[in-house]
Coordinates of C-alpha atoms in Angstrom, one line a residue:
X14 CA -23.3 15.1 -1.0
X15 CA -21.4 14.9 -4.3
X16 CA -22.0 17.5 -7.0
X17 CA -23.0 16.5 -10.5
X18 CA -25.6 14.0 -9.4
X19 CA -29.0 13.7 -11.2
X20 CA -32.2 14.8 -9.5
X21 CA -35.1 12.6 -8.5
X22 CA -38.8 13.3 -9.0
X23 CA -38.6 16.5 -7.0
X24 CA -36.1 18.0 -9.5
X25 CA -33.8 19.2 -6.7
X26 CA -30.1 18.9 -7.5
X27 CA -27.3 18.5 -4.9
X28 CA -25.8 21.9 -5.8
X29 CA -29.1 23.6 -4.7
X30 CA -28.7 22.3 -1.2
X31 CA -24.9 22.6 -1.0
X32 CA -24.9 26.3 -2.0
X33 CA -28.0 27.3 0.0
X34 CA -27.7 30.0 2.7
X35 CA -28.1 29.7 6.5
X36 CA -31.9 30.2 6.5
X37 CA -32.4 27.3 4.2
X38 CA -30.1 25.1 6.3
X39 CA -32.0 26.0 9.5
X40 CA -35.3 25.2 7.7
X41 CA -33.9 21.9 6.5
X42 CA -32.7 21.0 10.0
X43 CA -36.2 21.6 11.4
X44 CA -37.8 19.8 8.5
X45 CA -35.7 16.6 9.0
X46 CA -36.2 16.8 12.8
X47 CA -40.0 16.9 12.2
X48 CA -39.8 13.9 9.9
X49 CA -37.9 11.8 12.5
X50 CA -40.3 12.9 15.3
X51 CA -43.5 12.4 13.4
X52 CA -42.5 9.5 11.1
X53 CA -44.1 11.2 8.1
X54 CA -42.3 11.3 4.8
X55 CA -42.9 13.5 1.8
X56 CA -44.5 11.6 -1.0
X57 CA -41.6 12.5 -3.3
X58 CA -39.2 10.7 -0.9
X59 CA -40.7 7.4 -1.8
X60 CA -40.8 8.0 -5.5
X61 CA -38.0 6.5 -7.7
X62 CA -37.1 7.0 -11.3
X63 CA -35.4 4.0 -12.8
X64 CA -33.6 4.7 -16.1
X65 CA -33.0 1.5 -18.2
X66 CA -29.8 1.9 -20.1
X67 CA -29.1 -0.5 -22.9
X68 CA -25.8 -2.4 -22.5
X69 CA -23.4 -2.0 -25.5
X70 CA -23.9 -4.7 -28.1
X71 CA -27.0 -6.2 -26.4
X72 CA -30.4 -6.8 -28.1
X73 CA -33.0 -4.2 -27.1
X74 CA -35.9 -6.7 -26.9
X75 CA -34.5 -8.5 -23.9
X76 CA -34.9 -7.4 -20.3
X77 CA -31.5 -8.5 -19.2
X78 CA -29.9 -6.3 -21.9
X79 CA -30.7 -3.2 -19.8
X80 CA -28.8 -1.7 -16.9
X81 CA -31.1 0.0 -14.3
X82 CA -29.9 3.3 -13.0
X83 CA -32.0 4.5 -10.0
X84 CA -32.5 8.2 -9.3
X85 CA -33.6 9.0 -5.7
X86 CA -34.6 12.3 -4.4
X87 CA -31.5 14.3 -3.3
X88 CA -33.4 15.6 -0.2
X89 CA -34.3 12.0 0.7
X90 CA -30.7 10.9 0.4
X91 CA -29.7 13.7 2.7
X92 CA -32.2 12.4 5.3
X93 CA -30.6 8.9 4.8
X94 CA -27.2 10.4 5.5
X95 CA -28.5 11.9 8.8
X96 CA -29.9 8.5 9.8
X97 CA -26.7 6.8 8.6
X98 CA -24.5 9.0 10.8
X99 CA -26.7 8.0 13.8
X100 CA -26.7 4.3 13.4
X101 CA -23.5 3.3 11.5
X102 CA -21.2 3.1 14.5
X103 CA -23.5 0.8 16.5
X104 CA -24.2 -1.5 13.5
X105 CA -20.6 -1.7 12.5
X106 CA -19.7 -3.1 15.9
X107 CA -21.8 -6.2 15.3
X108 CA -20.9 -6.8 11.7
X109 CA -18.4 -9.7 11.4
X110 CA -14.8 -8.8 10.6
X111 CA -15.1 -11.1 7.5
X112 CA -17.5 -8.6 5.9
X113 CA -15.5 -5.9 4.2
X114 CA -18.2 -4.4 2.0
X115 CA -18.8 -0.7 2.3
X116 CA -16.9 -0.4 5.6
X117 CA -14.6 2.4 6.6
X118 CA -10.9 1.5 5.9
X119 CA -11.8 -1.6 3.9
X120 CA -11.9 -2.2 0.2
X121 CA -11.9 -4.9 -2.5
X122 CA -8.1 -5.1 -2.6
X123 CA -8.0 -6.0 1.1
X124 CA -10.4 -8.9 0.6
X125 CA -8.7 -10.3 -2.5
X126 CA -5.3 -10.0 -0.9
X127 CA -6.6 -11.8 2.2
X128 CA -8.0 -14.6 0.1
X129 CA -4.9 -15.1 -2.1
X130 CA -2.6 -14.9 0.9
X131 CA -4.6 -17.8 2.5
X132 CA -4.2 -19.8 -0.7
X133 CA -0.5 -19.0 -1.0
X134 CA 0.0 -20.2 2.6
X135 CA -1.8 -23.4 1.6
X136 CA 0.8 -24.0 -1.1
X137 CA 3.6 -23.6 1.4
X138 CA 1.9 -26.1 3.8
X139 CA 1.3 -28.6 1.0
X140 CA -2.5 -28.2 1.4
X141 CA -5.2 -28.3 -1.2
X142 CA -7.5 -25.3 -1.3
X143 CA -11.1 -25.5 -2.5
X144 CA -13.0 -22.3 -2.8
X145 CA -16.7 -21.8 -3.4
X146 CA -17.7 -18.4 -4.8
X147 CA -21.4 -18.0 -3.8
X148 CA -23.8 -16.1 -5.9
X149 CA -27.1 -14.7 -4.6
X150 CA -29.8 -13.7 -7.0
X151 CA -30.6 -10.0 -6.7
X152 CA -29.4 -9.9 -3.1
X153 CA -30.4 -6.3 -2.3
X154 CA -33.8 -6.7 -4.1
X155 CA -34.8 -9.7 -2.0
X156 CA -34.1 -8.4 1.5
X157 CA -37.1 -9.2 3.7
X158 CA -38.2 -5.9 5.2
X159 CA -39.8 -7.3 8.4
X160 CA -36.8 -9.5 9.0
X161 CA -34.5 -6.5 8.5
X162 CA -36.5 -4.3 11.0
X163 CA -36.4 -7.2 13.5
X164 CA -32.6 -7.4 13.3
X165 CA -32.3 -3.6 13.5
X166 CA -34.4 -3.4 16.7
X167 CA -32.3 -6.3 18.1
X168 CA -29.2 -4.2 17.7
X169 CA -30.6 -0.7 18.2
X170 CA -33.8 -0.9 20.4
X171 CA -35.1 2.5 19.4
X172 CA -38.8 2.3 18.3
X173 CA -38.6 5.8 16.7
X174 CA -35.8 4.9 14.4
X175 CA -37.3 1.5 13.8
X176 CA -40.6 3.0 12.7
X177 CA -38.9 5.6 10.5
X178 CA -36.7 3.0 8.8
X179 CA -39.8 0.8 8.2
X180 CA -41.6 3.8 6.7
X181 CA -38.6 4.6 4.5
X182 CA -38.5 1.1 3.1
X183 CA -42.2 0.3 2.7
X184 CA -44.6 1.2 -0.1
X185 CA -41.9 2.7 -2.3
X186 CA -43.1 3.8 -5.8
X187 CA -41.0 3.4 -8.9
X188 CA -41.4 4.1 -12.6
X189 CA -39.1 2.7 -15.3
X190 CA -38.0 5.0 -18.1
X191 CA -36.6 3.8 -21.5
X192 CA -35.8 6.7 -23.8
X193 CA -39.0 8.7 -24.0
X194 CA -41.3 5.8 -22.8
X195 CA -42.4 5.5 -19.2
X196 CA -44.0 2.5 -17.4
X197 CA -46.9 2.7 -15.0
X198 CA -46.1 3.4 -11.4
X199 CA -45.5 0.3 -9.4
X200 CA -45.2 -0.4 -5.6
X201 CA -42.1 -2.1 -4.1
X202 CA -42.4 -3.5 -0.6
X203 CA -39.3 -5.6 -0.3
X204 CA -35.7 -5.0 -1.0
X205 CA -33.4 -2.1 -0.5
X206 CA -33.5 0.8 -3.0
X207 CA -30.6 1.0 -5.4
X208 CA -28.6 4.2 -5.0
X209 CA -29.6 4.5 -1.4
X210 CA -27.0 5.8 1.2
X211 CA -28.4 3.3 3.8
X212 CA -28.7 0.3 1.6
X213 CA -25.1 -1.1 1.9
X214 CA -25.2 -0.6 5.7
X215 CA -28.6 -2.2 6.1
X216 CA -27.6 -5.2 3.9
X217 CA -24.5 -5.8 6.1
X218 CA -26.9 -5.6 9.1
X219 CA -29.3 -8.1 7.5
X220 CA -26.5 -10.6 7.0
X221 CA -24.6 -9.9 10.2
X222 CA -25.6 -13.2 11.9
X223 CA -24.4 -15.4 9.0
X224 CA -23.6 -18.7 10.7
X225 CA -20.1 -19.8 11.5
X226 CA -18.4 -22.2 9.1
X227 CA -15.4 -24.5 9.2
X228 CA -14.3 -22.9 6.0
X229 CA -12.8 -19.4 6.0
X230 CA -15.2 -16.7 4.9
X231 CA -14.3 -13.7 2.7
X232 CA -17.3 -11.5 2.3
X233 CA -17.8 -8.3 0.4
X234 CA -21.4 -7.2 0.5
X235 CA -23.2 -10.1 -1.3
X236 CA -20.0 -11.6 -2.7
X237 CA -19.1 -14.6 -0.6
X238 CA -16.1 -16.9 -0.9
X239 CA -15.7 -20.0 1.3
X240 CA -12.2 -21.4 1.6
X241 CA -11.6 -24.9 2.7
X242 CA -8.0 -26.3 3.1
X243 CA -7.0 -29.9 3.7
X244 CA -4.4 -32.5 2.7
X245 CA -6.8 -34.1 0.3
X246 CA -9.5 -33.0 -2.1
X247 CA -12.0 -35.3 -0.5
X248 CA -11.7 -33.5 2.9
X249 CA -12.1 -30.1 1.1
X250 CA -15.2 -31.4 -0.6
X251 CA -16.7 -32.6 2.6
X252 CA -16.0 -29.3 4.4
X253 CA -17.5 -27.2 1.6
X254 CA -20.6 -29.4 1.3
X255 CA -21.3 -29.1 5.1
X256 CA -20.8 -25.3 5.1
X257 CA -22.8 -24.7 2.0
X258 CA -25.7 -26.7 3.4
X259 CA -25.6 -24.5 6.6
X260 CA -25.5 -21.3 4.6
X261 CA -28.3 -22.5 2.3
X262 CA -30.6 -23.0 5.4
X263 CA -29.7 -19.5 6.5
X264 CA -30.4 -17.9 3.2
X265 CA -33.7 -19.7 2.9
X266 CA -34.7 -18.7 6.4
X267 CA -34.1 -15.0 5.7
X268 CA -35.6 -15.2 2.1
X269 CA -32.4 -14.6 0.2
X270 CA -32.1 -16.5 -3.0
X271 CA -29.0 -18.6 -3.6
X272 CA -28.1 -19.1 -7.3
X273 CA -26.4 -22.5 -7.7
X274 CA -26.2 -21.9 -11.5
X275 CA -23.8 -19.0 -11.0
X276 CA -22.1 -20.3 -7.9
X277 CA -18.6 -21.8 -8.7
X278 CA -16.0 -23.9 -7.0
X279 CA -12.3 -23.8 -7.8
X280 CA -9.4 -25.9 -6.7
X281 CA -6.0 -24.2 -6.0
X282 CA -3.0 -26.5 -5.8
X283 CA 0.4 -27.0 -7.4
X284 CA 0.0 -30.6 -8.5
X285 CA 0.0 -30.5 -12.3
X286 CA -1.0 -34.2 -12.6
X287 CA -4.3 -33.3 -10.9
X288 CA -4.8 -30.1 -12.9
X289 CA -8.1 -31.2 -14.2
X290 CA -9.4 -32.8 -11.0
X291 CA -12.9 -31.8 -10.0
X292 CA -14.9 -32.1 -6.8
X293 CA -18.7 -32.6 -6.3
X294 CA -20.1 -29.8 -4.3
X295 CA -23.8 -29.4 -3.8
X296 CA -25.5 -26.1 -3.2
X297 CA -29.3 -25.7 -2.9
X298 CA -29.8 -29.2 -4.3
X299 CA -27.6 -28.8 -7.4
X300 CA -24.0 -29.8 -8.2
X301 CA -22.2 -26.5 -8.8
X302 CA -19.7 -26.2 -11.6
X303 CA -16.0 -26.4 -11.3
X304 CA -14.4 -23.3 -12.8
X305 CA -10.8 -22.9 -13.9
X306 CA -10.8 -19.1 -13.9
X307 CA -13.2 -17.8 -11.2
X308 CA -13.5 -14.0 -10.8
X309 CA -13.7 -12.6 -7.3
X310 CA -14.3 -8.9 -6.9
X311 CA -13.0 -8.2 -10.4
X312 CA -9.8 -10.3 -10.2
X313 CA -9.6 -13.5 -12.3
X314 CA -7.9 -16.2 -10.3
X315 CA -6.3 -19.5 -11.6
X316 CA -5.2 -22.7 -10.1
X317 CA -1.6 -21.7 -9.2
X318 CA -2.2 -18.0 -8.8
X319 CA -0.1 -16.9 -11.8
X320 CA -2.7 -14.3 -12.7
X321 CA -2.0 -14.8 -16.3
X322 CA -5.6 -14.9 -17.3
X323 CA -6.4 -11.7 -15.2
X324 CA -3.5 -9.8 -16.7
X325 CA -4.3 -10.9 -20.2
X326 CA -7.8 -9.6 -19.8
X327 CA -6.6 -6.4 -18.2
X328 CA -4.1 -5.8 -21.0
X329 CA -6.9 -6.2 -23.6
X330 CA -9.0 -3.7 -21.7
X331 CA -6.1 -1.3 -21.5
X332 CA -5.5 -1.6 -25.3
X333 CA -9.1 -0.6 -25.9
X334 CA -8.8 2.4 -23.7
X335 CA -5.5 3.4 -25.3
X336 CA -7.3 3.4 -28.7
X337 CA -9.7 6.0 -27.2
X338 CA -6.8 8.2 -26.1
X339 CA -5.1 7.7 -29.4
X340 CA -8.1 9.4 -31.1
X341 CA -7.2 12.6 -29.2
X342 CA -3.8 13.0 -30.7
X343 CA -1.4 12.3 -33.5
X344 CA 2.2 13.3 -34.0
X345 CA 1.1 16.5 -35.9
X346 CA -2.1 17.5 -34.1
X347 CA -4.2 16.8 -31.0
X348 CA -4.7 17.6 -27.4
X349 CA -1.9 19.0 -25.3
X350 CA 0.1 16.6 -23.1
X351 CA -1.6 17.6 -19.9
X352 CA -5.0 16.7 -21.3
X353 CA -3.6 13.4 -22.5
X354 CA -2.0 12.7 -19.2
X355 CA -5.2 13.3 -17.2
X356 CA -7.1 11.1 -19.7
X357 CA -4.5 8.3 -19.3
X358 CA -4.7 8.5 -15.5
X359 CA -8.5 8.3 -15.6
X360 CA -9.0 5.7 -18.3
X361 CA -5.8 3.6 -18.3
X362 CA -4.0 3.8 -15.0
X363 CA -7.1 3.4 -13.0
X364 CA -7.7 0.0 -14.6
X365 CA -4.1 -1.1 -14.4
X366 CA -3.8 -0.2 -10.7
X367 CA -6.9 -2.2 -9.6
X368 CA -5.8 -4.7 -7.0
X369 CA -2.2 -4.4 -8.1
X370 CA -0.8 -5.4 -4.7
X371 CA -2.4 -8.8 -5.3
X372 CA -0.7 -9.6 -8.6
X373 CA 2.4 -7.4 -8.8
X374 CA 4.7 -10.4 -8.2
X375 CA 3.3 -12.2 -11.2
X376 CA 5.6 -13.1 -14.1
X377 CA 3.0 -11.7 -16.5
X378 CA 3.0 -8.1 -15.4
X379 CA 4.8 -7.2 -18.6
X380 CA 1.4 -7.6 -20.4
X381 CA 0.0 -4.7 -18.5
X382 CA 3.3 -2.7 -18.6
X383 CA 3.3 -2.9 -22.4
X384 CA 0.0 -1.2 -22.6
X385 CA 1.0 1.4 -20.0
X386 CA 4.1 2.2 -22.1
X387 CA 1.9 2.6 -25.1
X388 CA -0.2 5.1 -23.3
X389 CA 2.9 7.1 -22.3
X390 CA 4.1 7.0 -25.9
X391 CA 0.8 8.6 -26.9
X392 CA 1.2 11.3 -24.4
X393 CA 4.8 12.1 -25.4
X394 CA 4.7 11.2 -29.1
X395 CA 7.8 9.0 -28.6
X396 CA 8.5 6.4 -31.2
X397 CA 8.7 2.7 -30.4
X398 CA 12.5 2.6 -30.4
X399 CA 12.6 5.2 -27.5
X400 CA 14.2 3.7 -24.4
X401 CA 11.4 2.8 -21.9
X402 CA 13.1 4.8 -19.1
X403 CA 12.3 8.0 -21.0
X404 CA 8.6 7.5 -21.1
X405 CA 7.7 8.1 -17.5
X406 CA 10.0 11.1 -17.4
X407 CA 8.5 12.8 -20.4
X408 CA 4.9 11.9 -19.5
X409 CA 5.4 12.8 -15.8
X410 CA 4.0 9.5 -14.7
X411 CA 5.7 7.2 -12.3
X412 CA 7.2 4.0 -13.7
X413 CA 4.5 1.3 -13.4
X414 CA 6.5 -1.1 -11.2
X415 CA 7.4 1.6 -8.7
X416 CA 3.8 2.8 -8.6
X417 CA 2.7 -0.8 -7.8
X418 CA 5.3 -1.0 -5.0
X419 CA 4.0 2.2 -3.6
X420 CA 0.4 0.9 -3.7
X421 CA 1.6 -2.3 -2.0
X422 CA 3.2 -0.4 0.9
X423 CA 0.0 1.7 1.4
X424 CA -2.1 -1.4 1.4
X425 CA 0.0 -3.3 3.8
X426 CA 0.4 -0.4 6.2
X427 CA -3.4 -0.3 6.3
X428 CA -3.6 -4.0 6.9
X429 CA -1.1 -4.0 9.6
X430 CA -2.8 -1.1 11.4
X431 CA -5.9 -3.2 11.9
X432 CA -5.0 -6.3 13.9
X433 CA -8.5 -7.7 13.6
X434 CA -8.4 -8.3 9.9
X435 CA -8.5 -12.0 8.7
X436 CA -5.2 -11.5 6.8
X437 CA -3.4 -11.0 10.1
X438 CA -3.6 -14.7 11.0
X439 CA -2.1 -15.7 7.7
X440 CA 0.8 -13.3 8.1
X441 CA 1.6 -13.7 11.7
X442 CA 1.1 -17.5 11.8
X443 CA 2.2 -18.1 8.2
X444 CA 4.5 -21.0 7.3
X445 CA 8.2 -20.7 6.5
X446 CA 8.9 -20.1 2.8
X447 CA 9.4 -23.6 1.4
X448 CA 8.9 -23.0 -2.3
X449 CA 11.5 -21.0 -4.1
X450 CA 9.1 -20.4 -7.0
X451 CA 6.5 -18.6 -4.8
X452 CA 6.8 -15.0 -4.0
X453 CA 4.5 -14.0 -1.2
X454 CA 3.3 -10.4 -1.4
X455 CA 3.6 -9.8 2.3
X456 CA 7.3 -10.7 2.2
X457 CA 7.9 -8.1 -0.5
X458 CA 5.9 -5.6 1.5
X459 CA 8.0 -6.2 4.6
X460 CA 11.2 -5.9 2.5
X461 CA 10.1 -2.6 1.0
X462 CA 9.0 -1.2 4.4
X463 CA 12.2 -2.3 6.2
X464 CA 14.2 -0.8 3.4
X465 CA 12.4 2.5 3.8
X466 CA 11.2 2.5 0.2
X467 CA 10.7 6.0 -1.3
X468 CA 9.2 6.1 -4.7
X469 CA 11.1 9.3 -5.8
X470 CA 14.4 8.1 -4.5
X471 CA 14.0 4.8 -6.3
X472 CA 13.0 6.5 -9.5
X473 CA 16.1 8.7 -9.3
X474 CA 18.3 5.7 -8.7
X475 CA 16.9 3.8 -11.6
X476 CA 17.3 6.7 -13.9
X477 CA 20.9 7.2 -13.0
X478 CA 21.6 3.5 -13.2
X479 CA 20.1 3.0 -16.6
X480 CA 21.4 6.3 -17.9
X481 CA 19.3 6.8 -21.1
X482 CA 20.0 10.5 -21.0
X483 CA 23.4 10.8 -22.7
X484 CA 23.2 14.6 -22.8
X485 CA 22.4 15.0 -19.1
X486 CA 19.2 17.0 -19.8
X487 CA 17.3 15.6 -16.8
X488 CA 18.4 16.4 -13.3
X489 CA 15.4 15.0 -11.5
X490 CA 13.2 12.5 -13.4
X491 CA 10.3 13.0 -10.9
X492 CA 9.8 16.6 -12.1
X493 CA 7.9 17.4 -15.3
X494 CA 10.0 18.4 -18.3
X495 CA 9.6 21.9 -19.8
X496 CA 7.3 22.3 -22.8
X497 CA 4.3 20.2 -21.7
X498 CA 2.0 23.1 -22.6
X499 CA 3.4 23.3 -26.1
X500 CA 1.2 22.6 -29.2
X501 CA 1.2 18.9 -30.1
X502 CA 3.5 19.2 -33.1
X503 CA 6.2 21.1 -31.2
X504 CA 5.9 18.9 -28.1
X505 CA 6.4 15.7 -30.1
X506 CA 9.3 17.1 -32.0
X507 CA 11.0 18.3 -28.9
X508 CA 10.6 14.9 -27.1
X509 CA 12.0 13.1 -30.1
X510 CA 15.0 15.4 -30.2
X511 CA 15.5 14.9 -26.5
X512 CA 15.6 11.2 -26.7
X513 CA 17.4 11.0 -30.0
X514 CA 14.7 8.8 -31.5
X515 CA 12.8 10.3 -34.3
X516 CA 12.7 10.6 -38.1
X517 CA 16.3 11.6 -38.4
X518 CA 18.5 10.3 -41.2
X519 CA 20.4 8.0 -38.9
X520 CA 17.2 6.4 -37.5
X521 CA 15.4 6.1 -40.8
X522 CA 18.5 4.4 -42.2
X523 CA 18.6 2.1 -39.2
X524 CA 14.9 1.2 -39.7
X525 CA 15.5 0.4 -43.4
X526 CA 13.5 3.4 -44.6
X527 CA 16.4 5.4 -46.1
X528 CA 19.5 4.4 -48.1
X529 CA 21.9 6.8 -46.4
X530 CA 22.1 8.0 -42.8
X531 CA 23.8 11.2 -43.8
X532 CA 22.6 14.8 -43.5
X533 CA 22.2 17.2 -46.5
X534 CA 24.7 19.5 -44.9
X535 CA 27.3 16.9 -45.8
X536 CA 27.7 15.2 -42.4
X537 CA 27.8 11.4 -42.6
X538 CA 25.3 10.8 -39.9
X539 CA 22.2 12.8 -39.2
X540 CA 21.4 12.2 -35.6
X541 CA 19.2 14.4 -33.3
X542 CA 22.3 15.8 -31.6
X543 CA 23.8 16.6 -35.0
X544 CA 20.6 18.5 -36.0
X545 CA 20.5 20.6 -32.8
X546 CA 24.2 21.1 -32.1
X547 CA 26.3 20.6 -35.3
X548 CA 24.3 21.0 -38.5
X549 CA 25.4 24.0 -40.5
X550 CA 21.9 24.3 -42.0
X551 CA 19.6 23.8 -39.0
X552 CA 21.5 23.9 -35.6
X553 CA 19.9 25.7 -32.7
X554 CA 21.9 28.4 -30.9
X555 CA 22.8 26.8 -27.6
X556 CA 22.2 23.3 -28.8
X557 CA 20.1 20.6 -27.2
X558 CA 20.8 21.9 -23.7
X559 CA 19.0 25.2 -24.5
X560 CA 16.3 23.6 -26.7
X561 CA 15.3 21.3 -23.9
X562 CA 14.2 24.4 -21.9
X563 CA 11.4 25.0 -24.4
X564 CA 12.0 28.8 -24.5
X565 CA 10.3 31.1 -27.0
X566 CA 13.4 30.9 -29.3
X567 CA 13.2 27.1 -29.0
X568 CA 9.6 27.0 -30.1
X569 CA 10.3 29.3 -33.0
X570 CA 13.2 27.1 -34.1
X571 CA 10.9 24.0 -33.9
X572 CA 8.3 25.7 -36.0
X573 CA 10.9 26.6 -38.7
X574 CA 12.5 23.1 -38.7
X575 CA 12.2 21.6 -42.2
X576 CA 12.4 18.0 -41.0
X577 CA 9.4 16.2 -39.6
X578 CA 11.1 14.6 -36.6

C-alpha cells in the first residue's frame, strides 16, 4: 500500500496499517481469512465516497464538467490485494499478448512503439495503413457482473473465490460529494469500482476472449487500435469494416457500449497527392470520422509520423509548467537550485520524457528541447546567450537528447527480452530500409546498443568536443558543480561568472544596452574573467578557479560585488 492515500468511509488510513504491530497483523490475517472462508464482507467495504472535482475552466452546472475521484476503504483494498496475488498469475496466462494494459513489464510506450513500428514498416513496404481507434463508453462502468463471474469461473474454477468476487462487486453503495453537499446513497450492481486494485485485472479478464481479426490489434485496457495494411485504400477499408463488425457483435454480446461518435479512423501513408483521402468505415451502424491527428495513449500521431503536432502540444504544455517554476525564482530571490531542480524533474521532465523512444528521431524535437533548456535556465539563472552545453552541467540534468537515447535503450532491452511481444514480428521480419528519409527507431536502438552507449561517457565526450569551458573549470560534467546550496542571488551570480555570460560591461555593450564595453578600473573590456582575475577594483584572490569552488571567501566576495551580474 502507498502512503498518503485518502481514507474511505471507515476513516482508516494506509499509514495506520503499515505501521501497525505484529498483533494487529495477526488479527488482520485471521480477519481476511474469515472473510474468504465465510464470504461475508464488512458493510464499510461496500461503501464508496465519490468526490466530484470541477475541471479547470468548466461550467459548474454541467455534469461532464466534473472529474469523479473514488475513495474506497483502505482495509478493503488490502483484501483486494490479497485476492489479486492469488489470481493474477493464472488470469495473465489467458490474456492475449496484444493486451498491454496494467500488466507487469508492459506500459503505454511499448504499445505506441509497437503501433508506430508497424506503420513505419508499412511505409518501407509501400503499403497503406488504416487505423481505427475504438472508443468504448464508460468501459469499466458497463462491465456485466454475471458475465464477468462466468468468465472468471471458466478460467479459475474455484467456487469460493467466485462467490467472494461476486459479493465484492454486487450491491455496492456510493455517495457523491461536491464541496459540502452530499447526494443520497445509491446502489451500483454493474461495473467495476474506480480505484479498485482488482478492476484493471478483471477488465482484462472480461475482454480476454476478444475475437481474432485480420487487422493487427493494439490494446491497452479499453483503448483499442485496429491496424489494417494493404496496397490500396479500398482493401484497408474492407478489412477494417469486417473487423469492426466482428468486434461490435462481441461488445454488444457482453454489454459493452461502443461509441462510434468518438471512434476515429486515420490513414498513414507517404503519398502527398492523397493527403486528404478518406475512407468510409462503419462502426455500430455509423460512419466514423476520419481524423488527421488521432491521439493514442497520449501521443498525437499524423499521416507521415513526423510527430510535429504532438511535439508542438508537448512544448506548449512544457511552457505552461515552466511558467509555474519561474514563479519560484528570479535572479535576485527564490528557491535554491536543488528545489528548482526537483520541481523541474517532476513538472517538466516527466512530460517531456513521455513516450520519448517513439518520437526521438523526429525533426521537431527542438520544440521540446527549447522548453527544457528554458527550465534549466530557470534553475541556473543563466542568460539566453549562455552556450547550451553549460545548462545541463550547471543544473545537473542530463542533456535531453542523451536522456532520450538512454530511455530508448531501456525500452528496447525490455522489448527484446520478451519474444512474445507483437513488436518482435515487425523487428525480426521487418523490411530492408528503402527510404532514406525514414529513421526507424529500432535501427537507432540497435546502433546504440552495439556501440555500447554509456550516457556519462557520451556526455563527457560532447563536453570536451564542444569545449564551452574556456577556463577548464569542469573536469566531469556529470557531477554537480559546487555552490548549488547557495542563496539564489549568489548562485545566479556565480553561474554567470562561470559561463562568462552576464551583465558585464562587455556583454551589455554587445547587447546594445551600454555605449562602452570598458570597466571603471580603466580596462577596455569588462568581461567576467576580467572581473574575477584582473580588475584592480574587484578581482577575487585566486581568480575564477578559486571562485568556482564556492568557498566561504567566494560567497563573501559575491555578496560584496557591486555589479549585478
